[in-house]
Amino acid sequence: MTRPHLRSKTVALSALALVAAPLAVASTPTSAAADGPRASTIAVAWQRIAIRTIFTETVPTPGPPVGALYLSFTSLAVHHAAKQGQRQGRVTASAAVATAAHDVLWEYFPASRAHLDADLATTLEGIPDGAKEDAGIAIGAAAADDMIASRVGDGRGNASIVYSQEPGPGVWQPPVGGGMALAWFGFLKPVIDVPTVTLDGPDPLGSAAYARDYNEVKRVGRDVADLADRSAEQTAIARFFAGTPVDNAVGFYRDALCRYLDAHPLGLLPTTRLFARIDAAVTTAFIQTWRLKYDVGFWRPFQAISGQYDDNNPATEPQPGWAPLIPNPAYSDYTSGHAAATAPFAEVLRQKLGDDTPLVLHMNGQERSYATLSALEHDALNARIWGGLHFRDAMDDGYYLGHTVADEVIAALR
């Protein structure tokens, strides 16, 4: 695949030989030059470019699972390029990282190509010309081509996959005149080969556990501004984490991490590995979550509490007209998609940097600071209950899924 930047550079035969070299050769320990501050800065800068390209410049804005998928394509190609280029030092690795990120985004987001070309030109202007830069460009282009080729026919946007389950107690139904959003996502080809996480499913409708969750969300999740059982702070947290199409959890977690890494640089390979693991884990959790949403199809609280169907549980009392604080998306309760965005992100970061990694989240002109990842997860989890979107079981199981996927991805992705 030929892209504009390759026409502006003469790629030396020695660079092409580097691309053809087996990956095992790249196991040489990372040199200080390859892991220098400049290379780390470039890696973070291209993560910001990816956020801008996917969530700001693309119209309509992709939903968080789709955005996470394209972030994973980018980060995995970038990390592969970094590993290939690092044995040649900072110059080669920096050019490889920028080129890999550019080429993946250039392929999937044609409306942003002019901006991406300008971004790459700016990056390469700061890298010394010569054989090492040319080698890095070739390595990055090859990594991008490999990623793009591997995703042909992966199931994206497969319109033949349509959710359909018979109405009844416990069964989620799409909005009138619509269908399940992103039904195809649960059938995607994985971005990394890890085992599927086994969960026990939603609590049975007649159980005490279901009644406890039902009554909790009924009490605290209703669309009433001055609800007695939900504090003003809890209301603010629920609305904050609801986000917007542009400012969503995937995007503002990443933005917060980029700003943290500006002040606490890790070096090139640790940076590219961190983003690759986060994105592979988040995307894997999203794929497994969407398959559960499709296969299980458990109803949302507003459908249960409305009393349209009797759940035959004497401990639950329907409330006709009950509505959630936060509008519900067009997919089912179990498990939580927000958990799939949050739990893998937090767990990968926790295992790399520790639970006491402080992050400042910015969303739609608002800001919330978290001294620990556990505190962030606490608010993000409860926000979906305070917002009336989920039963607690869908959140707890979603976090278990996300943490377990993170463990698997960390073990698999070096």
CSV table of C-alpha atoms in Angstrom, one decimal:
chain,number,residue,atom,x,y,z
A,1,MET,CA,0.0,0.0,0.0
A,2,THR,CA,1.5,3.3,-1.1
A,3,ARG,CA,0.9,6.4,1.0
A,4,PRO,CA,2.1,10.0,0.4
A,5,HIS,CA,4.9,10.1,2.9
A,6,LEU,CA,6.6,7.1,1.3
A,7,ARG,CA,6.8,9.0,-2.0
A,8,SER,CA,8.6,11.8,-0.3
A,9,LYS,CA,11.4,9.7,1.2
A,10,THR,CA,14.0,7.4,-0.4
A,11,VAL,CA,13.8,4.1,1.5
A,12,ALA,CA,17.2,2.5,1.6
A,13,LEU,CA,17.7,-1.2,0.9
A,14,SER,CA,19.1,-1.5,4.4
A,15,ALA,CA,15.8,-0.3,5.8
A,16,LEU,CA,13.8,-2.9,3.8
A,17,ALA,CA,16.1,-5.5,5.1
A,18,LEU,CA,15.2,-4.4,8.6
A,19,VAL,CA,11.5,-4.9,7.9
A,20,ALA,CA,12.1,-8.4,6.6
A,21,ALA,CA,14.1,-9.4,9.7
A,22,PRO,CA,12.3,-11.8,12.1
A,23,LEU,CA,10.6,-10.3,15.1
A,24,ALA,CA,12.8,-12.4,17.5
A,25,VAL,CA,15.8,-10.3,16.5
A,26,ALA,CA,14.1,-7.3,18.1
A,27,SER,CA,14.5,-8.9,21.5
A,28,THR,CA,17.8,-7.0,22.1
A,29,PRO,CA,17.5,-5.0,25.3
A,30,THR,CA,16.2,-1.4,24.8
A,31,SER,CA,18.9,1.1,24.6
A,32,ALA,CA,18.8,4.4,26.4
A,33,ALA,CA,18.7,6.2,23.1
A,34,ALA,CA,15.8,4.2,21.8
A,35,ASP,CA,13.9,5.0,25.1
A,36,GLY,CA,14.8,8.7,25.2
A,37,PRO,CA,12.4,11.5,26.1
A,38,ARG,CA,11.9,12.6,22.5
A,39,ALA,CA,10.7,9.2,21.4
A,40,SER,CA,8.3,8.9,24.4
A,41,THR,CA,6.9,12.4,23.6
A,42,ILE,CA,6.3,11.4,20.0
A,43,ALA,CA,4.4,8.2,21.1
A,44,VAL,CA,2.1,10.2,23.4
A,45,ALA,CA,1.6,12.9,20.8
A,46,TRP,CA,0.3,10.4,18.3
A,47,GLN,CA,-2.1,9.0,20.9
A,48,ARG,CA,-3.5,12.5,21.1
A,49,ILE,CA,-3.7,12.7,17.3
A,50,ALA,CA,-5.6,9.4,17.4
A,51,ILE,CA,-8.1,10.8,19.9
A,52,ARG,CA,-8.6,13.9,17.7
A,53,THR,CA,-9.0,11.9,14.5
A,54,ILE,CA,-11.5,9.3,15.9
A,55,PHE,CA,-13.6,11.3,18.3
A,56,THR,CA,-13.4,14.9,17.1
A,57,GLU,CA,-12.9,15.0,13.3
A,58,THR,CA,-15.0,12.0,12.4
A,59,VAL,CA,-18.7,12.7,11.6
A,60,PRO,CA,-20.8,11.1,13.0
A,61,THR,CA,-18.6,10.4,16.0
A,62,PRO,CA,-18.1,6.6,16.5
A,63,GLY,CA,-19.5,5.1,19.6
A,64,PRO,CA,-17.0,4.3,22.4
A,65,PRO,CA,-16.7,0.6,21.4
A,66,VAL,CA,-15.9,1.5,17.8
A,67,GLY,CA,-13.5,4.2,18.8
A,68,ALA,CA,-11.7,1.8,21.1
A,69,LEU,CA,-11.5,-0.7,18.2
A,70,TYR,CA,-9.6,1.8,16.0
A,71,LEU,CA,-7.5,2.9,18.9
A,72,SER,CA,-6.4,-0.7,19.3
A,73,PHE,CA,-5.5,-1.0,15.6
A,74,THR,CA,-3.3,2.0,16.0
A,75,SER,CA,-1.7,1.2,19.3
A,76,LEU,CA,-0.9,-2.4,18.4
A,77,ALA,CA,0.7,-1.4,15.1
A,78,VAL,CA,2.7,1.3,16.9
A,79,HIS,CA,3.9,-1.1,19.5
A,80,HIS,CA,5.0,-3.6,16.9
A,81,ALA,CA,6.8,-0.9,15.0
A,82,ALA,CA,8.5,0.3,18.2
A,83,LYS,CA,9.7,-3.2,19.0
A,84,GLN,CA,11.1,-3.6,15.5
A,85,GLY,CA,12.8,-0.2,15.4
A,86,GLN,CA,14.2,0.1,19.0
A,87,ARG,CA,17.3,-1.9,18.3
A,88,GLN,CA,18.4,0.8,15.8
A,89,GLY,CA,18.0,3.6,18.4
A,90,ARG,CA,15.8,6.6,19.0
A,91,VAL,CA,15.8,8.0,15.5
A,92,THR,CA,14.6,4.8,13.9
A,93,ALA,CA,12.1,4.0,16.6
A,94,SER,CA,10.6,7.5,16.6
A,95,ALA,CA,10.1,7.5,12.8
A,96,ALA,CA,8.6,4.0,13.0
A,97,VAL,CA,6.1,4.9,15.7
A,98,ALA,CA,4.9,8.1,14.0
A,99,THR,CA,4.6,6.4,10.6
A,100,ALA,CA,2.7,3.4,12.0
A,101,ALA,CA,0.2,5.6,13.7
A,102,HIS,CA,-0.2,7.8,10.7
A,103,ASP,CA,-0.7,5.0,8.3
A,104,VAL,CA,-3.3,3.1,10.3
A,105,LEU,CA,-5.4,6.3,10.9
A,106,TRP,CA,-4.9,7.4,7.3
A,107,GLU,CA,-6.4,4.2,6.1
A,108,TYR,CA,-9.5,4.2,8.2
A,109,PHE,CA,-10.3,8.0,8.4
A,110,PRO,CA,-9.9,9.5,4.9
A,111,ALA,CA,-11.6,12.8,6.0
A,112,SER,CA,-8.6,13.4,8.2
A,113,ARG,CA,-5.8,12.6,5.8
A,114,ALA,CA,-4.7,16.1,5.2
A,115,HIS,CA,-4.3,16.7,8.9
A,116,LEU,CA,-2.6,13.4,9.4
A,117,ASP,CA,-0.1,14.1,6.6
A,118,ALA,CA,0.7,17.5,8.2
A,119,ASP,CA,1.1,15.8,11.6
A,120,LEU,CA,3.5,13.3,10.2
A,121,ALA,CA,5.5,15.9,8.3
A,122,THR,CA,5.8,17.9,11.6
A,123,THR,CA,7.0,14.9,13.5
A,124,LEU,CA,9.5,13.9,10.8
A,125,GLU,CA,10.9,17.4,10.6
A,126,GLY,CA,12.1,16.9,14.2
A,127,ILE,CA,13.9,13.7,13.4
A,128,PRO,CA,17.3,13.8,11.7
A,129,ASP,CA,17.2,12.8,8.0
A,130,GLY,CA,19.2,9.8,6.9
A,131,ALA,CA,19.2,6.0,6.8
A,132,LYS,CA,17.9,5.5,10.3
A,133,GLU,CA,14.9,7.8,9.7
A,134,ASP,CA,14.3,6.0,6.4
A,135,ALA,CA,14.5,2.6,8.2
A,136,GLY,CA,12.0,3.8,10.8
A,137,ILE,CA,9.5,4.9,8.1
A,138,ALA,CA,9.8,1.5,6.4
A,139,ILE,CA,9.3,-0.4,9.6
A,140,GLY,CA,6.3,1.8,10.6
A,141,ALA,CA,4.7,1.4,7.2
A,142,ALA,CA,5.1,-2.4,7.3
A,143,ALA,CA,3.6,-2.6,10.8
A,144,ALA,CA,0.6,-0.6,9.6
A,145,ASP,CA,0.2,-2.7,6.5
A,146,ASP,CA,0.3,-5.9,8.5
A,147,MET,CA,-2.4,-4.5,10.9
A,148,ILE,CA,-4.7,-3.3,8.1
A,149,ALA,CA,-4.3,-6.6,6.2
A,150,SER,CA,-5.2,-8.6,9.3
A,151,ARG,CA,-8.5,-6.7,9.7
A,152,VAL,CA,-9.9,-7.3,6.3
A,153,GLY,CA,-13.2,-9.2,6.6
A,154,ASP,CA,-13.1,-8.9,10.4
A,155,GLY,CA,-16.9,-8.4,10.8
A,156,ARG,CA,-17.0,-4.6,11.2
A,157,GLY,CA,-20.4,-3.2,10.4
A,158,ASN,CA,-22.0,-6.6,9.5
A,159,ALA,CA,-25.6,-5.5,9.0
A,160,SER,CA,-26.8,-9.1,8.8
A,161,ILE,CA,-26.5,-9.5,12.6
A,162,VAL,CA,-29.8,-8.4,14.0
A,163,TYR,CA,-30.9,-8.8,17.7
A,164,SER,CA,-34.2,-10.5,18.1
A,165,GLN,CA,-35.6,-12.1,21.2
A,166,GLU,CA,-39.2,-12.7,22.1
A,167,PRO,CA,-40.7,-10.2,24.5
A,168,GLY,CA,-41.2,-11.3,28.1
A,169,PRO,CA,-40.1,-10.9,31.7
A,170,GLY,CA,-36.4,-10.2,31.9
A,171,VAL,CA,-36.0,-9.7,28.1
A,172,TRP,CA,-34.6,-6.4,26.8
A,173,GLN,CA,-36.4,-5.0,23.7
A,174,PRO,CA,-35.0,-2.3,21.4
A,175,PRO,CA,-36.6,1.1,21.2
A,176,VAL,CA,-39.7,1.2,19.0
A,177,GLY,CA,-38.6,1.6,15.3
A,178,GLY,CA,-35.0,0.8,16.1
A,179,GLY,CA,-32.7,-2.1,16.8
A,180,MET,CA,-29.8,-3.0,19.0
A,181,ALA,CA,-26.9,-0.6,18.4
A,182,LEU,CA,-23.7,-2.2,17.2
A,183,ALA,CA,-25.1,-5.7,17.3
A,184,TRP,CA,-22.2,-6.8,15.1
A,185,PHE,CA,-19.6,-5.8,17.6
A,186,GLY,CA,-19.9,-9.0,19.7
A,187,PHE,CA,-19.1,-11.1,16.6
A,188,LEU,CA,-15.9,-9.2,15.7
A,189,LYS,CA,-12.6,-11.0,15.0
A,190,PRO,CA,-10.5,-10.5,18.2
A,191,VAL,CA,-7.6,-8.1,18.3
A,192,ILE,CA,-5.6,-10.4,20.5
A,193,ASP,CA,-5.9,-14.1,21.2
A,194,VAL,CA,-6.9,-14.5,24.8
A,195,PRO,CA,-9.5,-16.8,26.5
A,196,THR,CA,-13.1,-15.7,26.8
A,197,VAL,CA,-14.1,-14.8,30.3
A,198,THR,CA,-16.9,-17.0,31.8
A,199,LEU,CA,-19.6,-15.2,33.8
A,200,ASP,CA,-22.6,-16.6,35.7
A,201,GLY,CA,-25.1,-14.4,34.0
A,202,PRO,CA,-27.8,-12.0,35.4
A,203,ASP,CA,-29.3,-12.9,38.8
A,204,PRO,CA,-32.6,-14.9,38.4
A,205,LEU,CA,-35.7,-12.7,38.4
A,206,GLY,CA,-37.1,-14.5,41.5
A,207,SER,CA,-33.9,-14.2,43.5
A,208,ALA,CA,-33.2,-12.0,46.5
A,209,ALA,CA,-30.1,-10.7,44.8
A,210,TYR,CA,-32.2,-9.5,41.8
A,211,ALA,CA,-34.7,-7.9,44.1
A,212,ARG,CA,-31.9,-6.1,46.0
A,213,ASP,CA,-30.5,-4.6,42.8
A,214,TYR,CA,-34.0,-3.8,41.5
A,215,ASN,CA,-34.9,-1.8,44.6
A,216,GLU,CA,-31.5,-0.1,44.7
A,217,VAL,CA,-31.7,1.3,41.2
A,218,LYS,CA,-35.4,2.1,41.6
A,219,ARG,CA,-34.6,4.2,44.7
A,220,VAL,CA,-31.4,6.0,43.5
A,221,GLY,CA,-31.6,6.0,39.7
A,222,ARG,CA,-34.8,7.9,38.9
A,223,ASP,CA,-35.0,11.0,36.8
A,224,VAL,CA,-35.8,13.4,39.6
A,225,ALA,CA,-33.5,16.4,40.2
A,226,ASP,CA,-33.9,16.5,44.0
A,227,LEU,CA,-34.3,12.8,44.6
A,228,ALA,CA,-34.0,12.1,48.4
A,229,ASP,CA,-32.1,8.9,48.1
A,230,ARG,CA,-29.4,10.3,45.7
A,231,SER,CA,-27.2,13.2,46.8
A,232,ALA,CA,-26.4,16.2,44.6
A,233,GLU,CA,-22.8,14.9,44.3
A,234,GLN,CA,-24.0,11.5,43.2
A,235,THR,CA,-26.2,13.1,40.6
A,236,ALA,CA,-23.2,15.2,39.4
A,237,ILE,CA,-21.0,12.1,39.1
A,238,ALA,CA,-23.7,10.2,37.2
A,239,ARG,CA,-24.0,13.0,34.7
A,240,PHE,CA,-20.3,13.5,34.4
A,241,PHE,CA,-19.6,9.8,33.5
A,242,ALA,CA,-22.5,9.8,31.1
A,243,GLY,CA,-20.3,11.8,28.8
A,244,THR,CA,-21.1,12.9,25.3
A,245,PRO,CA,-20.4,11.4,21.9
A,246,VAL,CA,-17.1,13.3,21.7
A,247,ASP,CA,-16.3,13.4,25.4
A,248,ASN,CA,-16.8,9.7,26.3
A,249,ALA,CA,-15.1,7.4,28.8
A,250,VAL,CA,-12.6,5.9,26.2
A,251,GLY,CA,-11.6,9.4,25.1
A,252,PHE,CA,-11.3,11.2,28.4
A,253,TYR,CA,-9.5,8.3,30.2
A,254,ARG,CA,-6.9,8.4,27.4
A,255,ASP,CA,-6.7,12.2,27.6
A,256,ALA,CA,-6.0,12.0,31.3
A,257,LEU,CA,-3.4,9.4,30.8
A,258,CYS,CA,-1.6,11.4,28.1
A,259,ARG,CA,-1.4,14.4,30.5
A,260,TYR,CA,-0.1,12.2,33.3
A,261,LEU,CA,2.6,10.8,30.9
A,262,ASP,CA,3.6,14.3,29.9
A,263,ALA,CA,4.7,14.9,33.5
A,264,HIS,CA,5.9,11.3,34.1
A,265,PRO,CA,7.4,10.0,30.9
A,266,LEU,CA,8.1,6.3,30.8
A,267,GLY,CA,10.3,5.9,27.7
A,268,LEU,CA,9.3,4.7,24.3
A,269,LEU,CA,8.7,0.9,24.6
A,270,PRO,CA,7.0,1.2,28.1
A,271,THR,CA,4.7,3.8,26.6
A,272,THR,CA,3.7,2.0,23.4
A,273,ARG,CA,3.3,-1.3,25.4
A,274,LEU,CA,1.0,0.5,27.9
A,275,PHE,CA,-1.3,1.9,25.3
A,276,ALA,CA,-1.3,-1.4,23.3
A,277,ARG,CA,-2.3,-3.3,26.4
A,278,ILE,CA,-5.0,-0.9,27.4
A,279,ASP,CA,-6.5,-0.8,24.0
A,280,ALA,CA,-6.3,-4.5,23.4
A,281,ALA,CA,-7.9,-5.1,26.8
A,282,VAL,CA,-10.6,-2.5,26.4
A,283,THR,CA,-11.5,-3.7,22.9
A,284,THR,CA,-11.5,-7.4,24.0
A,285,ALA,CA,-13.8,-6.5,26.9
A,286,PHE,CA,-16.1,-4.6,24.6
A,287,ILE,CA,-16.3,-7.5,22.2
A,288,GLN,CA,-17.2,-10.0,25.0
A,289,THR,CA,-19.6,-7.5,26.5
A,290,TRP,CA,-21.5,-7.0,23.3
A,291,ARG,CA,-21.8,-10.7,22.7
A,292,LEU,CA,-23.4,-11.0,26.1
A,293,LYS,CA,-25.7,-8.1,25.4
A,294,TYR,CA,-26.7,-9.9,22.2
A,295,ASP,CA,-27.0,-13.4,23.5
A,296,VAL,CA,-28.4,-12.8,27.0
A,297,GLY,CA,-30.5,-9.7,26.3
A,298,PHE,CA,-31.3,-8.9,29.9
A,299,TRP,CA,-33.7,-6.0,30.4
A,300,ARG,CA,-32.7,-2.6,31.7
A,301,PRO,CA,-34.0,-1.2,35.0
A,302,PHE,CA,-36.6,1.1,33.3
A,303,GLN,CA,-38.1,-1.8,31.5
A,304,ALA,CA,-38.3,-3.9,34.6
A,305,ILE,CA,-39.6,-1.2,37.0
A,306,SER,CA,-42.3,0.0,34.6
A,307,GLY,CA,-44.2,-3.2,35.3
A,308,GLN,CA,-44.9,-4.2,31.7
A,309,TYR,CA,-44.2,-7.8,32.6
A,310,ASP,CA,-44.5,-9.4,36.0
A,311,ASP,CA,-41.2,-10.7,37.3
A,312,ASN,CA,-43.0,-12.9,39.8
A,313,ASN,CA,-40.8,-11.7,42.6
A,314,PRO,CA,-42.8,-10.6,45.7
A,315,ALA,CA,-39.9,-8.3,46.8
A,316,THR,CA,-40.2,-6.0,43.8
A,317,GLU,CA,-42.9,-3.4,43.3
A,318,PRO,CA,-43.4,-1.9,39.8
A,319,GLN,CA,-43.6,1.8,39.5
A,320,PRO,CA,-45.3,2.8,36.2
A,321,GLY,CA,-43.7,5.9,34.6
A,322,TRP,CA,-40.4,5.4,36.3
A,323,ALA,CA,-37.6,6.8,34.1
A,324,PRO,CA,-33.8,6.9,34.5
A,325,LEU,CA,-31.7,10.0,35.2
A,326,ILE,CA,-29.5,9.2,32.2
A,327,PRO,CA,-31.2,8.2,28.9
A,328,ASN,CA,-30.5,4.6,28.1
A,329,PRO,CA,-28.6,3.5,25.0
A,330,ALA,CA,-30.0,1.0,22.6
A,331,TYR,CA,-28.5,-2.2,23.9
A,332,SER,CA,-29.3,-4.4,26.9
A,333,ASP,CA,-28.2,-4.3,30.6
A,334,TYR,CA,-25.8,-7.3,30.9
A,335,THR,CA,-22.9,-6.7,31.1
A,336,SER,CA,-22.1,-3.0,31.3
A,337,GLY,CA,-20.4,-1.4,28.3
A,338,HIS,CA,-19.1,1.4,30.6
A,339,ALA,CA,-17.4,-1.3,32.7
A,340,ALA,CA,-15.7,-2.6,29.6
A,341,ALA,CA,-14.3,0.9,29.0
A,342,THR,CA,-13.2,1.5,32.6
A,343,ALA,CA,-12.1,-1.7,34.3
A,344,PRO,CA,-9.5,-2.9,31.7
A,345,PHE,CA,-8.1,0.6,31.5
A,346,ALA,CA,-7.7,0.9,35.2
A,347,GLU,CA,-6.4,-2.6,35.7
A,348,VAL,CA,-3.7,-2.3,33.0
A,349,LEU,CA,-2.6,1.0,34.4
A,350,ARG,CA,-2.7,-0.2,38.0
A,351,GLN,CA,-0.4,-3.1,37.2
A,352,LYS,CA,2.0,-0.9,35.5
A,353,LEU,CA,2.0,2.3,37.6
A,354,GLY,CA,0.2,1.4,40.8
A,355,ASP,CA,-3.2,2.1,42.2
A,356,ASP,CA,-2.1,5.5,43.4
A,357,THR,CA,-1.7,6.9,39.9
A,358,PRO,CA,-3.5,10.3,40.0
A,359,LEU,CA,-5.7,11.2,37.0
A,360,VAL,CA,-7.6,14.4,36.2
A,361,LEU,CA,-10.6,13.7,33.9
A,362,HIS,CA,-11.9,16.5,31.7
A,363,MET,CA,-15.4,16.2,30.1
A,364,ASN,CA,-17.5,18.8,28.4
A,365,GLY,CA,-15.9,21.6,30.3
A,366,GLN,CA,-16.0,19.8,33.6
A,367,GLU,CA,-13.1,18.3,35.6
A,368,ARG,CA,-12.9,15.6,38.2
A,369,SER,CA,-9.6,14.6,40.0
A,370,TYR,CA,-8.9,11.1,41.3
A,371,ALA,CA,-6.0,10.3,43.6
A,372,THR,CA,-6.3,6.5,43.0
A,373,LEU,CA,-7.6,4.3,40.2
A,374,SER,CA,-9.8,2.5,42.8
A,375,ALA,CA,-11.6,5.8,43.5
A,376,LEU,CA,-12.1,6.4,39.8
A,377,GLU,CA,-13.6,2.9,39.4
A,378,HIS,CA,-15.8,3.4,42.4
A,379,ASP,CA,-17.4,6.5,40.9
A,380,ALA,CA,-17.6,5.2,37.4
A,381,LEU,CA,-19.3,2.0,38.6
A,382,ASN,CA,-21.8,3.6,40.9
A,383,ALA,CA,-22.5,6.4,38.3
A,384,ARG,CA,-24.3,3.8,36.2
A,385,ILE,CA,-26.6,2.9,39.1
A,386,TRP,CA,-27.2,6.5,40.2
A,387,GLY,CA,-28.0,7.3,36.6
A,388,GLY,CA,-30.6,4.5,36.4
A,389,LEU,CA,-28.8,2.6,33.6
A,390,HIS,CA,-27.8,-0.7,35.1
A,391,PHE,CA,-28.5,-3.2,37.9
A,392,ARG,CA,-25.5,-3.6,40.1
A,393,ASP,CA,-24.9,-7.2,39.0
A,394,ALA,CA,-24.3,-6.0,35.5
A,395,MET,CA,-21.7,-3.6,36.8
A,396,ASP,CA,-20.0,-6.0,39.2
A,397,ASP,CA,-19.8,-8.7,36.5
A,398,GLY,CA,-18.6,-6.1,34.0
A,399,TYR,CA,-15.8,-5.1,36.2
A,400,TYR,CA,-14.8,-8.7,36.8
A,401,LEU,CA,-14.8,-9.3,33.1
A,402,GLY,CA,-12.7,-6.2,32.5
A,403,HIS,CA,-10.1,-6.9,35.2
A,404,THR,CA,-9.8,-10.6,34.1
A,405,VAL,CA,-9.3,-9.6,30.4
A,406,ALA,CA,-6.6,-7.1,31.5
A,407,ASP,CA,-4.7,-9.9,33.3
A,408,GLU,CA,-4.9,-12.0,30.2
A,409,VAL,CA,-3.8,-9.3,27.8
A,410,ILE,CA,-0.9,-8.3,30.0
A,411,ALA,CA,0.3,-11.9,30.0
A,412,ALA,CA,-0.1,-12.2,26.3
A,413,LEU,CA,1.2,-8.9,25.0
A,414,ARG,CA,4.9,-8.2,25.6
